[in-house]
Amino acid sequence: MAAILLRSILSVALVAGALAGISTSTAQAQTAGGYGPLQISWEVRNRFRLFREERDFLLHAESSRGRSVLASEQVLAVQSDGRGWARNTVNRLCIDLAGHVNEPCTRDNVKESYLTPIDHPVVIRLTGPVPVGATCAWTVDDGDGPQTSNFDCAEPVNLRVRYGRTTGVTADVSSSEGSQRVFTEIAVRDILIAGLGDSVASGEGNPDRPVALADEGFCFRSYLGTAAAQYYRPSRAGYKGGRACEAPDLLTVWQRQSALWFNPACHRSLYSYQTRTALALAVRYPHIAVTYLPLACTGATIADGLFGSQRARDCLPSKSGGACQGTVNGQLSELRDAISAAKRRQPDRKLDLVLLSIGANDIYFSGLVADVIVDTATERALFRRSGVMASVDDARSAMTRDLPQGFAKLREALKPLVGDLSRVVYTSYANPTLANGGAPCPGGRAGFDIHPSFNAQPQRLAAVSNFVESEFLPQLRGLALCEGGILCRNPRTDRMTFVDGHQTSFASHGFCARAESDPEFDRQCFSATGNSFDPDIVTAANQPMLCGRSAGEYRAYLPRARWIRDANDSYFAAMTYPQGLPTSQQPADIHDATWGVLSAVYGGAVHPSAEGHAAMADAAVPAAAAVLQLDAGVPDVSSQPMAPIPVAPDVPRPPGRTGLN
């Protein structure tokens, strides 16, 4: 343990150029003879603590310089050729694929407690008009006695400072021009942020590593069940099993080529607005560290997901085909356990902020989507009978009857965790059905022809769009802010911090938005009339795309006009099956009609894309920063002169220089 303490690891290292450009705060020095001022600057290294390796943090620090989260995401998307920046980072996190925090987590070759760090890596520099060849005697004191080392003033110094203490840092600068002293204090603020909520909170629709698609087709059956009721869509790259409907294969064989989320059971993604918000805070504020605990889970409701357990969405890719955990613990229980564990080791550790989005599943939003896009009579009858579909009247009833009670219960559960509920930043949803400046999408098969029964029926689409815009979103605002007839026990302390500034920008970026700047593959292969796939099962078996291009050319993370995934995007990015279902509910055959429907929607249809999540983060970051008071003024840091350092006889004294006065 002593090896990681401040006094034993003071060292010099050159820092990557990206780190050098991040803004830092400074301490002014008093100068001798007027040739200053010099400054000490410092910042926390790799301060988004979910990342185990600093290179992943520096990637975002560089791309975010002078840019919004959205602009940064677009830069990274192009740099990765649309394959996504998270595809490699997903294997370098302090949380494993099962959702367990690594305690300890080895970050940049140092073992740290993730939830209760005892120290933080910091880099300090002398900046300003540093004399050429100047030597710095750095003295660092965290209360256990000063430690001094001499280095070239041009080089940065790396050290670890103890959490919960103020560390004094002095640089005594000596050169042929004289001597100066610069002093500052370092106190790292480690902020604990939890992310709670549903699929929009988890990042559904944006697997960290998208599925790879093959040139050839894969057969699905239709619910009609006849030999003619088959269709082909792109297969998974690397799949060597049976592709024809008459050649069934095991799900475990198919699963080996799955898309990957950093938590498959909940489809948690690094692209989620909650992750991007926490990361953006770490990038923009160099004197903090962010300990982020992602708990949001796709499919969650207040009752089943936040308070109670819920069904897992997906399973870890496995070569052995081992058992799949079918349920996920309630998020509030997981959060309480994490905080309790942290307080046992660090009694003053507290939860600083909660990022929250919840309520859509409580009013059956996925059922509304199914009602809009499932158009053929057979499928509509089957889905209605199984309870998959919901009408606007169903959603309205749940919104007025159940949602206020659920919010009231949630509010009471969050109070002991955060105290003042203003520390809960509730980020509202965007209406996914708008384009052309706020008009509802016109409907049709475009973007939904991945399944033969899909068609965004215009009248049903307009009804859902109007309900979301005029009833659901205003209700959420009232619930979060204790407005609009929503009764709260203490409105002053029960109001959450509410974010909806992104909704205006989404009004031109719904699932039907198109532009000439869209990726070439999309423009050539996703038909505006809904005729993207070859209906002939003979020719489609070898080439299912009518455009004649390989489905593997699709890039999930290139910039697009639409910030909402349509069903085609969902299939091409994720092609997910709900493997967490009980065995009794699993189809016996991967060519089954149920898999055909679910593969087109379970990967995130009608959810924000990475660009959409970035736009949401741009709205949430200022609110979170205000709650945390990250822009509050930094107190002046003292500096003091020192006695002049004698100049050696063989070194000429500069004219007029007699040292510090």
XYZ file of C-alpha atoms in Angstrom:
661
model
C 0.000 0.000 0.000
C 2.843 2.353 0.787
C 3.851 2.222 -2.839
C 0.792 4.217 -3.822
C 1.117 6.896 -1.190
C 2.130 10.369 -2.142
C 5.455 10.552 -0.381
C 6.856 7.433 -2.025
C 5.863 7.890 -5.671
C 6.730 11.431 -6.636
C 8.009 11.037 -10.166
C 8.506 12.809 -13.448
C 6.887 11.699 -16.684
C 6.070 13.194 -20.010
C 2.323 13.343 -20.494
C 0.509 12.764 -23.777
C -0.014 15.887 -25.847
C -3.768 15.590 -25.536
C -3.537 15.969 -21.778
C -1.417 19.088 -22.095
C -4.221 20.992 -23.801
C -6.901 20.451 -21.163
C -7.790 23.609 -19.277
C -6.385 23.929 -15.773
C -6.624 26.394 -12.950
C -3.482 28.144 -11.785
C -1.709 29.755 -8.880
C 0.063 33.055 -9.507
C 3.616 33.551 -8.274
C 5.208 36.658 -6.847
C 8.182 37.484 -9.012
C 11.680 38.805 -8.694
C 12.805 41.688 -10.852
C 9.567 41.616 -12.843
C 10.305 38.654 -15.091
C 7.195 36.600 -14.033
C 4.584 35.605 -13.384
C 4.932 31.866 -13.277
C 2.058 29.530 -12.510
C 1.470 26.067 -11.122
C -1.309 24.196 -12.909
C -2.666 20.791 -11.933
C -5.294 18.337 -13.035
C -6.472 14.848 -12.195
C -5.365 12.216 -14.663
C -7.767 9.648 -16.131
C -10.463 11.231 -14.022
C -13.407 9.279 -15.443
C -12.802 6.365 -13.144
C -14.916 3.868 -15.079
C -12.037 3.769 -17.595
C -9.145 1.540 -16.562
C -6.732 3.030 -19.092
C -5.905 6.686 -19.554
C -5.794 6.393 -23.341
C -9.568 5.975 -23.364
C -10.050 9.141 -21.338
C -7.558 11.086 -23.476
C -9.489 10.092 -26.600
C -12.480 12.013 -25.271
C -10.422 14.848 -23.822
C -8.930 15.476 -27.253
C -12.168 15.141 -29.232
C -14.074 17.332 -26.750
C -11.709 20.285 -26.865
C -13.902 23.251 -27.768
C -16.763 20.968 -28.812
C -20.140 19.912 -27.512
C -20.759 16.281 -26.607
C -22.658 15.900 -29.879
C -19.848 17.411 -31.952
C -17.329 15.237 -30.121
C -19.403 12.122 -30.823
C -19.559 13.019 -34.510
C -15.790 13.505 -34.658
C -15.175 10.141 -33.002
C -17.733 8.482 -35.266
C -15.896 9.601 -38.378
C -12.500 8.715 -36.882
C -13.714 5.165 -36.248
C -15.250 4.866 -39.730
C -18.624 4.478 -38.079
C -17.591 1.391 -36.133
C -17.806 3.303 -32.846
C -15.223 4.424 -30.289
C -16.589 2.089 -27.581
C -15.858 -1.179 -29.385
C -12.421 -1.447 -27.739
C -13.084 0.542 -24.560
C -15.798 -1.940 -23.535
C -13.092 -4.411 -22.500
C -11.260 -1.852 -20.357
C -13.755 -0.872 -17.660
C -13.909 -1.101 -13.871
C -17.265 -2.892 -14.174
C -17.462 -6.363 -15.687
C -19.978 -7.610 -18.238
C -22.142 -9.058 -15.470
C -22.487 -5.570 -13.965
C -20.203 -6.186 -10.981
C -17.858 -3.442 -9.820
C -14.245 -4.569 -9.816
C -12.976 -4.083 -6.264
C -10.150 -3.331 -6.483
C -9.839 -2.089 -10.050
C -6.390 -1.845 -11.596
C -6.286 1.520 -13.318
C -3.138 2.458 -15.196
C -1.229 -0.289 -13.343
C -2.321 0.864 -9.868
C -4.876 -1.040 -7.794
C -7.602 1.305 -6.585
C -10.822 0.889 -4.698
C -13.423 1.927 -7.239
C -16.131 3.150 -4.862
C -13.794 4.481 -2.154
C -10.525 5.754 -3.616
C -7.834 6.698 -1.123
C -5.802 8.752 -3.577
C -5.870 10.134 -7.104
C -3.243 10.529 -9.823
C -2.425 14.171 -10.487
C -0.091 15.927 -12.916
C 1.403 19.331 -12.023
C 3.277 21.740 -14.260
C 5.057 25.026 -14.060
C 3.658 27.287 -16.751
C 4.241 30.833 -17.886
C 7.587 32.366 -18.888
C 9.738 29.541 -17.529
C 13.441 30.486 -17.884
C 15.407 28.181 -20.149
C 17.259 25.581 -18.133
C 15.487 26.475 -14.891
C 15.488 23.879 -12.118
C 12.453 23.347 -9.871
C 12.722 22.146 -6.322
C 9.243 20.687 -5.854
C 8.043 20.323 -2.281
C 4.855 18.377 -1.629
C 3.224 18.188 1.797
C -0.031 16.358 2.558
C 0.298 16.773 6.303
C 2.719 13.917 6.925
C 5.786 16.035 6.301
C 7.240 17.634 3.172
C 8.871 15.622 0.398
C 11.197 17.446 -1.987
C 12.608 16.528 -5.395
C 14.507 18.512 -8.018
C 13.551 18.398 -11.687
C 13.828 20.391 -14.867
C 11.036 22.993 -14.697
C 10.019 22.233 -18.288
C 8.811 18.756 -17.398
C 5.490 17.840 -15.739
C 5.480 16.020 -12.434
C 3.175 13.097 -11.658
C 2.110 12.212 -8.148
C -0.787 10.670 -6.260
C -2.531 12.890 -3.732
C -4.532 11.524 -0.852
C -8.284 11.843 -1.073
C -9.851 13.917 1.681
C -6.696 15.934 2.330
C -5.346 19.183 0.971
C -1.859 18.808 -0.433
C 0.409 21.841 -0.533
C 2.742 22.099 -3.526
C 5.650 24.557 -3.735
C 8.004 25.077 -6.660
C 11.241 26.898 -5.911
C 12.466 27.986 -9.333
C 16.127 28.773 -9.832
C 17.941 29.820 -12.975
C 20.618 32.195 -14.151
C 17.949 34.903 -14.037
C 17.244 34.565 -10.350
C 14.778 32.655 -8.193
C 11.046 32.501 -7.550
C 8.642 30.559 -5.414
C 5.193 29.399 -6.539
C 2.720 27.756 -4.207
C -0.663 26.112 -4.647
C -2.938 23.651 -2.906
C -4.406 20.497 -4.406
C -7.695 19.017 -3.204
C -9.368 16.500 -5.495
C -13.138 16.285 -5.325
C -14.311 12.756 -6.129
C -17.943 12.843 -7.271
C -20.093 9.706 -7.022
C -22.781 9.608 -9.718
C -25.386 6.873 -10.206
C -27.420 6.335 -13.356
C -30.941 4.946 -12.938
C -33.808 4.284 -15.288
C -34.990 2.434 -18.350
C -33.820 1.752 -21.899
C -33.252 5.402 -22.779
C -31.125 5.723 -19.641
C -29.182 2.517 -20.345
C -28.341 3.381 -23.947
C -30.486 0.754 -25.673
C -30.025 0.746 -29.438
C -26.284 1.372 -29.248
C -24.263 -1.779 -28.555
C -20.687 -0.976 -27.609
C -19.605 -3.447 -30.252
C -22.211 -3.711 -33.027
C -23.064 -7.024 -34.611
C -21.085 -7.876 -37.751
C -23.268 -8.774 -40.725
C -22.619 -11.243 -43.535
C -23.177 -10.906 -47.266
C -25.564 -13.854 -47.410
C -29.078 -14.138 -46.063
C -30.659 -15.887 -43.089
C -34.180 -17.321 -43.232
C -37.031 -16.414 -40.893
C -40.526 -17.836 -40.932
C -43.675 -15.785 -40.887
C -46.556 -16.433 -38.493
C -48.633 -17.768 -41.376
C -46.497 -20.906 -41.117
C -46.619 -22.052 -44.750
C -43.567 -22.838 -46.838
C -44.152 -19.678 -48.827
C -44.225 -17.567 -45.656
C -40.468 -17.223 -45.407
C -38.154 -14.297 -45.925
C -34.410 -13.679 -45.849
C -32.501 -10.927 -44.092
C -28.734 -10.461 -43.624
C -27.044 -13.141 -41.537
C -24.451 -12.678 -38.812
C -20.858 -12.689 -39.979
C -19.018 -15.769 -38.761
C -22.139 -17.866 -38.353
C -21.484 -21.292 -39.898
C -24.761 -23.004 -39.036
C -27.937 -23.538 -40.980
C -29.185 -20.417 -42.763
C -32.255 -21.958 -44.442
C -35.499 -22.320 -42.500
C -35.292 -26.061 -43.133
C -31.873 -26.217 -41.418
C -32.465 -25.344 -37.763
C -29.599 -24.722 -35.386
C -29.014 -24.035 -31.703
C -29.292 -20.565 -30.241
C -25.909 -20.996 -28.547
C -24.253 -21.351 -31.963
C -25.932 -18.182 -33.200
C -25.116 -16.324 -29.994
C -21.354 -16.496 -30.509
C -21.566 -13.704 -33.085
C -23.711 -11.398 -30.936
C -23.392 -7.673 -30.534
C -21.866 -6.678 -27.205
C -23.036 -4.260 -24.521
C -20.906 -3.580 -21.452
C -23.804 -5.149 -19.572
C -25.821 -7.413 -21.891
C -28.549 -8.224 -19.344
C -29.599 -4.558 -19.272
C -28.216 -3.410 -22.634
C -26.109 -0.803 -20.862
C -24.027 1.099 -23.353
C -21.138 3.543 -23.088
C -23.063 5.682 -25.592
C -25.902 6.272 -23.123
C -26.593 9.917 -22.304
C -25.968 9.128 -18.633
C -22.486 7.780 -19.309
C -21.741 10.654 -21.695
C -22.935 13.184 -19.095
C -20.712 11.754 -16.360
C -17.789 11.538 -18.787
C -18.297 15.110 -20.000
C -18.182 16.402 -16.424
C -14.855 14.623 -15.918
C -13.450 16.030 -19.158
C -14.517 19.620 -18.506
C -13.564 19.962 -14.847
C -9.899 19.066 -14.319
C -9.923 19.183 -10.506
C -12.541 16.485 -10.009
C -12.682 12.736 -10.432
C -15.954 11.044 -11.395
C -16.868 7.663 -9.951
C -19.805 6.525 -12.049
C -22.164 3.675 -11.193
C -24.372 2.718 -14.177
C -27.493 0.831 -13.072
C -30.146 1.688 -15.679
C -31.750 -1.283 -17.398
C -33.722 -1.587 -20.598
C -37.330 -2.559 -19.988
C -37.387 -1.123 -16.460
C -40.490 0.324 -14.875
C -40.639 1.992 -11.477
C -42.094 -1.169 -9.917
C -40.163 -3.762 -11.918
C -36.681 -2.467 -12.449
C -36.184 0.297 -9.902
C -37.841 -1.282 -6.853
C -38.135 -4.908 -7.906
C -36.181 -7.267 -10.106
C -36.842 -7.518 -13.822
C -36.240 -9.888 -16.676
C -32.804 -9.809 -18.305
C -32.759 -8.621 -21.889
C -29.722 -10.497 -23.160
C -27.003 -12.908 -22.091
C -23.235 -12.872 -22.136
C -21.818 -14.349 -25.342
C -20.651 -17.824 -24.418
C -18.827 -20.532 -26.326
C -19.948 -23.132 -23.825
C -23.619 -22.204 -23.906
C -23.799 -22.029 -20.143
C -26.841 -21.046 -18.119
C -28.164 -17.531 -18.587
C -29.141 -15.391 -15.627
C -32.777 -14.608 -16.307
C -33.354 -11.728 -13.856
C -31.701 -8.472 -12.840
C -31.826 -7.073 -9.309
C -33.755 -3.889 -8.603
C -31.662 -0.795 -9.240
C -32.478 0.901 -5.938
C -31.399 -2.191 -4.032
C -28.156 -2.327 -6.014
C -27.526 1.352 -5.304
C -28.198 1.005 -1.573
C -25.833 -1.966 -1.381
C -23.084 -0.041 -3.177
C -23.424 2.997 -0.928
C -23.495 0.862 2.203
C -20.350 -0.952 1.124
C -18.654 2.373 0.408
C -19.623 3.849 3.780
C -18.221 0.853 5.621
C -14.814 1.680 4.196
C -15.216 5.463 4.010
C -17.922 6.729 6.391
C -18.139 10.196 4.849
C -18.628 8.832 1.307
C -21.913 10.065 -0.135
C -23.933 9.894 -3.312
C -23.533 13.263 -5.028
C -25.846 12.955 -8.034
C -28.444 10.682 -9.606
C -29.166 10.752 -13.336
C -32.686 9.465 -13.977
C -35.052 8.725 -16.854
C -38.073 6.546 -16.121
C -41.770 6.350 -16.933
C -42.026 5.300 -20.581
C -42.451 1.605 -19.824
C -44.906 2.442 -17.054
C -47.287 3.741 -19.735
C -46.584 0.824 -22.144
C -44.513 2.775 -24.656
C -43.176 -0.375 -26.338
C -46.798 -1.461 -26.745
C -47.569 1.849 -28.448
C -44.656 1.288 -30.818
C -45.910 -2.209 -31.624
C -49.382 -0.810 -32.289
C -47.905 1.686 -34.745
C -45.526 -0.520 -36.719
C -47.171 -3.982 -36.783
C -49.607 -3.744 -39.665
C -50.627 -7.165 -40.966
C -53.815 -8.682 -39.547
C -52.322 -11.995 -38.377
C -49.490 -10.433 -36.389
C -51.741 -7.715 -34.955
C -54.197 -10.308 -33.706
C -51.439 -12.433 -32.155
C -49.710 -9.491 -30.493
C -52.921 -7.994 -29.171
C -53.936 -11.322 -27.690
C -50.529 -11.745 -25.985
C -50.610 -8.240 -24.489
C -47.662 -6.942 -26.546
C -49.703 -4.100 -28.040
C -51.142 -1.080 -26.257
C -53.431 1.709 -27.411
C -53.212 5.403 -26.626
C -56.175 4.933 -24.276
C -54.259 2.203 -22.425
C -51.239 4.500 -22.072
C -53.359 7.458 -20.965
C -55.048 5.383 -18.290
C -51.724 4.164 -16.876
C -50.302 7.681 -17.009
C -53.095 9.180 -14.923
C -53.731 6.200 -12.649
C -50.385 4.571 -11.899
C -47.536 6.896 -12.841
C -48.108 9.599 -10.162
C -48.225 6.960 -7.439
C -45.068 5.348 -8.737
C -43.258 8.679 -8.830
C -44.341 9.497 -5.284
C -42.963 6.172 -4.065
C -39.744 6.697 -6.022
C -39.319 10.168 -4.600
C -39.530 8.842 -1.046
C -37.017 6.080 -1.825
C -34.488 8.510 -3.301
C -34.586 11.022 -0.427
C -32.491 8.974 2.010
C -29.919 8.414 -0.717
C -29.404 12.016 -1.884
C -31.174 14.209 0.666
C -32.356 17.179 -1.390
C -34.062 15.799 -4.507
C -32.577 18.589 -6.609
C -29.607 16.214 -6.763
C -31.753 13.930 -8.918
C -31.363 15.173 -12.493
C -34.391 13.865 -14.355
C -33.781 13.989 -18.106
C -36.983 13.727 -20.077
C -37.509 11.797 -23.277
C -37.488 13.220 -26.762
C -40.433 12.633 -29.064
C -38.994 10.062 -31.504
C -41.654 10.586 -34.167
C -40.914 14.160 -35.276
C -39.074 15.527 -38.309
C -39.168 18.600 -40.525
C -39.148 21.012 -37.625
C -41.731 19.285 -35.446
C -44.236 17.707 -37.823
C -44.994 14.027 -37.177
C -43.256 11.542 -39.462
C -45.508 10.619 -42.400
C -45.326 6.879 -41.736
C -44.871 4.064 -44.190
C -42.489 1.126 -44.516
C -39.287 3.148 -44.960
C -36.963 2.195 -42.124
C -39.270 -0.633 -41.045
C -39.166 -3.047 -43.993
C -36.788 -5.307 -42.079
C -39.909 -7.355 -41.257
C -42.688 -8.064 -43.789
C -45.450 -7.223 -41.296
C -44.076 -3.797 -40.324
C -45.487 -0.523 -41.575
C -45.613 2.717 -39.568
C -49.319 3.279 -40.144
C -49.823 7.061 -40.542
C -53.016 7.496 -38.487
C -51.810 5.416 -35.549
C -48.411 7.123 -35.735
C -49.966 10.601 -35.620
C -52.125 9.639 -32.635
C -49.139 8.352 -30.659
C -47.019 11.350 -31.609
C -49.676 13.788 -30.420
C -50.172 11.872 -27.174
C -46.453 11.904 -26.404
C -46.064 15.591 -27.220
C -49.182 17.041 -25.635
C -49.837 14.672 -22.712
C -46.972 12.369 -21.714
C -44.027 14.779 -21.815
C -45.908 17.555 -19.937
C -46.972 14.993 -17.321
C -43.372 13.974 -16.742
C -42.392 17.590 -16.224
C -45.141 18.013 -13.651
C -44.117 14.845 -11.839
C -40.467 15.859 -11.617
C -41.120 19.476 -10.628
C -44.260 19.048 -8.481
C -46.227 21.141 -10.964
C -49.436 20.787 -12.939
C -51.521 19.497 -10.059
C -48.915 16.991 -8.854
C -48.895 17.028 -5.062
C -45.604 16.712 -3.205
C -45.092 16.602 0.548
C -42.574 19.430 0.446
C -42.406 21.072 -2.988
C -39.283 23.022 -2.013
C -37.167 19.921 -1.375
C -39.117 17.380 -3.428
C -38.498 18.976 -6.814
C -36.033 17.165 -8.995
C -33.760 19.009 -11.406
C -35.567 18.692 -14.727
C -33.903 18.614 -18.169
C -35.765 18.860 -21.456
C -33.655 21.316 -23.465
C -32.852 18.638 -26.042
C -36.448 18.176 -27.153
C -36.393 21.100 -29.576
C -33.388 19.768 -31.467
C -34.918 16.293 -31.711
C -37.919 17.800 -33.497
C -35.931 17.657 -36.752
C -34.203 14.341 -36.129
C -36.931 11.717 -35.664
C -36.742 8.203 -37.101
C -37.892 9.355 -40.546
C -35.351 12.183 -40.992
C -33.178 11.861 -44.079
C -30.430 13.994 -45.598
C -27.956 13.949 -48.460
C -25.248 13.808 -45.817
C -26.482 10.427 -44.562
C -24.065 7.504 -45.083
C -23.877 6.297 -48.661
C -24.981 2.804 -47.672
C -28.159 4.170 -46.087
C -29.004 6.292 -49.117
C -28.428 3.466 -51.571
C -29.704 0.472 -49.621
C -32.470 1.659 -47.262
C -35.301 2.378 -49.660
C -37.413 5.493 -49.133
C -40.375 3.458 -50.381
C -39.745 0.500 -48.078
C -38.327 -1.892 -50.672
C -34.841 -2.574 -49.345
C -34.835 -6.390 -49.358
C -35.222 -9.027 -52.058
C -38.580 -10.836 -51.596
C -37.425 -13.816 -53.704
C -36.250 -16.436 -51.222
C -34.070 -18.152 -53.827
C -31.932 -15.138 -54.726
C -32.216 -13.533 -51.262
C -30.537 -16.552 -49.686
C -27.263 -15.363 -51.235
C -27.906 -11.609 -51.477
C -30.808 -10.229 -49.427
C -30.130 -6.549 -50.230
C -31.757 -5.266 -53.394
C -29.030 -2.628 -53.706
C -26.525 -5.427 -54.266
C -24.164 -4.240 -51.544
C -22.933 -6.177 -48.561
C -24.884 -5.613 -45.346
C -21.486 -5.563 -43.640
C -20.941 -2.085 -45.066
C -23.549 -0.643 -42.699
C -21.954 1.574 -40.055
C -24.020 1.990 -36.898
C -22.142 5.056 -35.673
C -21.725 7.297 -38.694
C -23.554 10.663 -38.375
C -27.113 10.673 -39.710
C -30.051 13.038 -39.953
C -32.084 10.651 -37.803
C -31.154 10.518 -34.118
C -33.691 7.754 -33.530
C -32.998 4.168 -34.510
C -35.604 2.736 -36.842
C -36.230 -1.008 -37.048
C -33.716 -1.452 -39.860
C -31.052 0.204 -37.698
C -31.992 -2.023 -34.777
C -31.446 -5.171 -36.804
C -28.290 -3.987 -38.552
C -26.664 -2.725 -35.329
C -27.740 -5.364 -32.825
C -30.001 -8.157 -34.158
C -30.835 -9.088 -30.561
C -33.016 -11.869 -29.227
C -34.346 -11.821 -25.631
C -32.168 -14.670 -24.431
C -33.012 -13.934 -20.806
C -36.492 -15.367 -21.250
C -37.252 -18.579 -19.351
C -36.534 -21.732 -21.298
C -40.250 -22.491 -21.532
C -40.749 -19.218 -23.452
C -37.823 -19.614 -25.822
C -38.653 -20.549 -29.408
C -37.361 -24.000 -30.277
C -35.816 -22.802 -33.529
C -33.784 -19.669 -34.335
C -35.681 -19.390 -37.629
C -38.905 -19.057 -35.655
C -41.310 -16.239 -36.518
C -40.977 -14.797 -33.006
C -37.221 -14.371 -33.472
C -37.906 -12.634 -36.774
C -39.996 -9.959 -35.101
C -37.879 -9.547 -31.996
C -34.574 -9.406 -33.877
C -35.887 -6.265 -35.557
C -36.949 -4.403 -32.423
C -35.199 -5.790 -29.333
C -31.925 -4.146 -30.314
C -33.342 -0.668 -29.808
C -35.902 0.303 -32.445
C -37.348 3.778 -31.756
C -34.564 4.650 -29.294
C -31.972 7.432 -29.553
C -28.818 6.769 -31.527
C -25.386 7.684 -30.176
C -25.895 11.167 -31.637
C -29.255 11.417 -29.918
C -27.739 10.408 -26.593
C -24.964 12.955 -27.070
C -27.559 15.684 -27.660
C -29.309 14.625 -24.458
C -25.987 14.789 -22.603
C -25.423 18.320 -23.890
C -28.683 19.278 -22.194
C -27.953 17.378 -18.979
C -24.341 18.477 -18.379
C -25.074 22.129 -17.453
C -27.838 21.042 -15.085
C -25.598 18.483 -13.402
C -22.735 20.973 -13.129
C -25.044 23.527 -11.531
C -26.322 21.031 -8.959
C -22.741 20.057 -8.103
C -21.645 23.724 -8.118
C -18.693 22.889 -10.334
C -18.501 26.405 -11.725
C -18.267 28.055 -8.314
C -15.322 30.391 -7.927
C -12.068 28.861 -6.737
C -10.593 30.671 -3.693
C -7.410 32.611 -4.276
C -4.318 30.542 -3.622
C -1.481 32.175 -1.716
C 2.036 32.597 -3.056
C 5.098 33.938 -1.367
C 8.604 35.195 -2.155
C 11.722 33.377 -1.051
C 15.248 34.491 -0.303
C 17.462 34.781 -3.395
C 19.499 31.740 -4.329
C 23.223 32.620 -4.623
C 24.585 32.538 -8.154
C 27.696 30.471 -8.687
C 30.818 32.592 -9.420
C 31.246 31.156 -12.907
C 27.688 32.039 -13.929
C 27.377 35.721 -14.950
C 24.642 37.589 -13.100
C 22.143 39.165 -15.538
C 22.394 42.965 -15.625
C 20.088 44.563 -13.093
C 19.196 41.219 -11.478
C 19.884 40.926 -7.764
C 17.399 38.181 -6.933
C 14.064 38.440 -5.142
C 13.414 41.537 -3.101
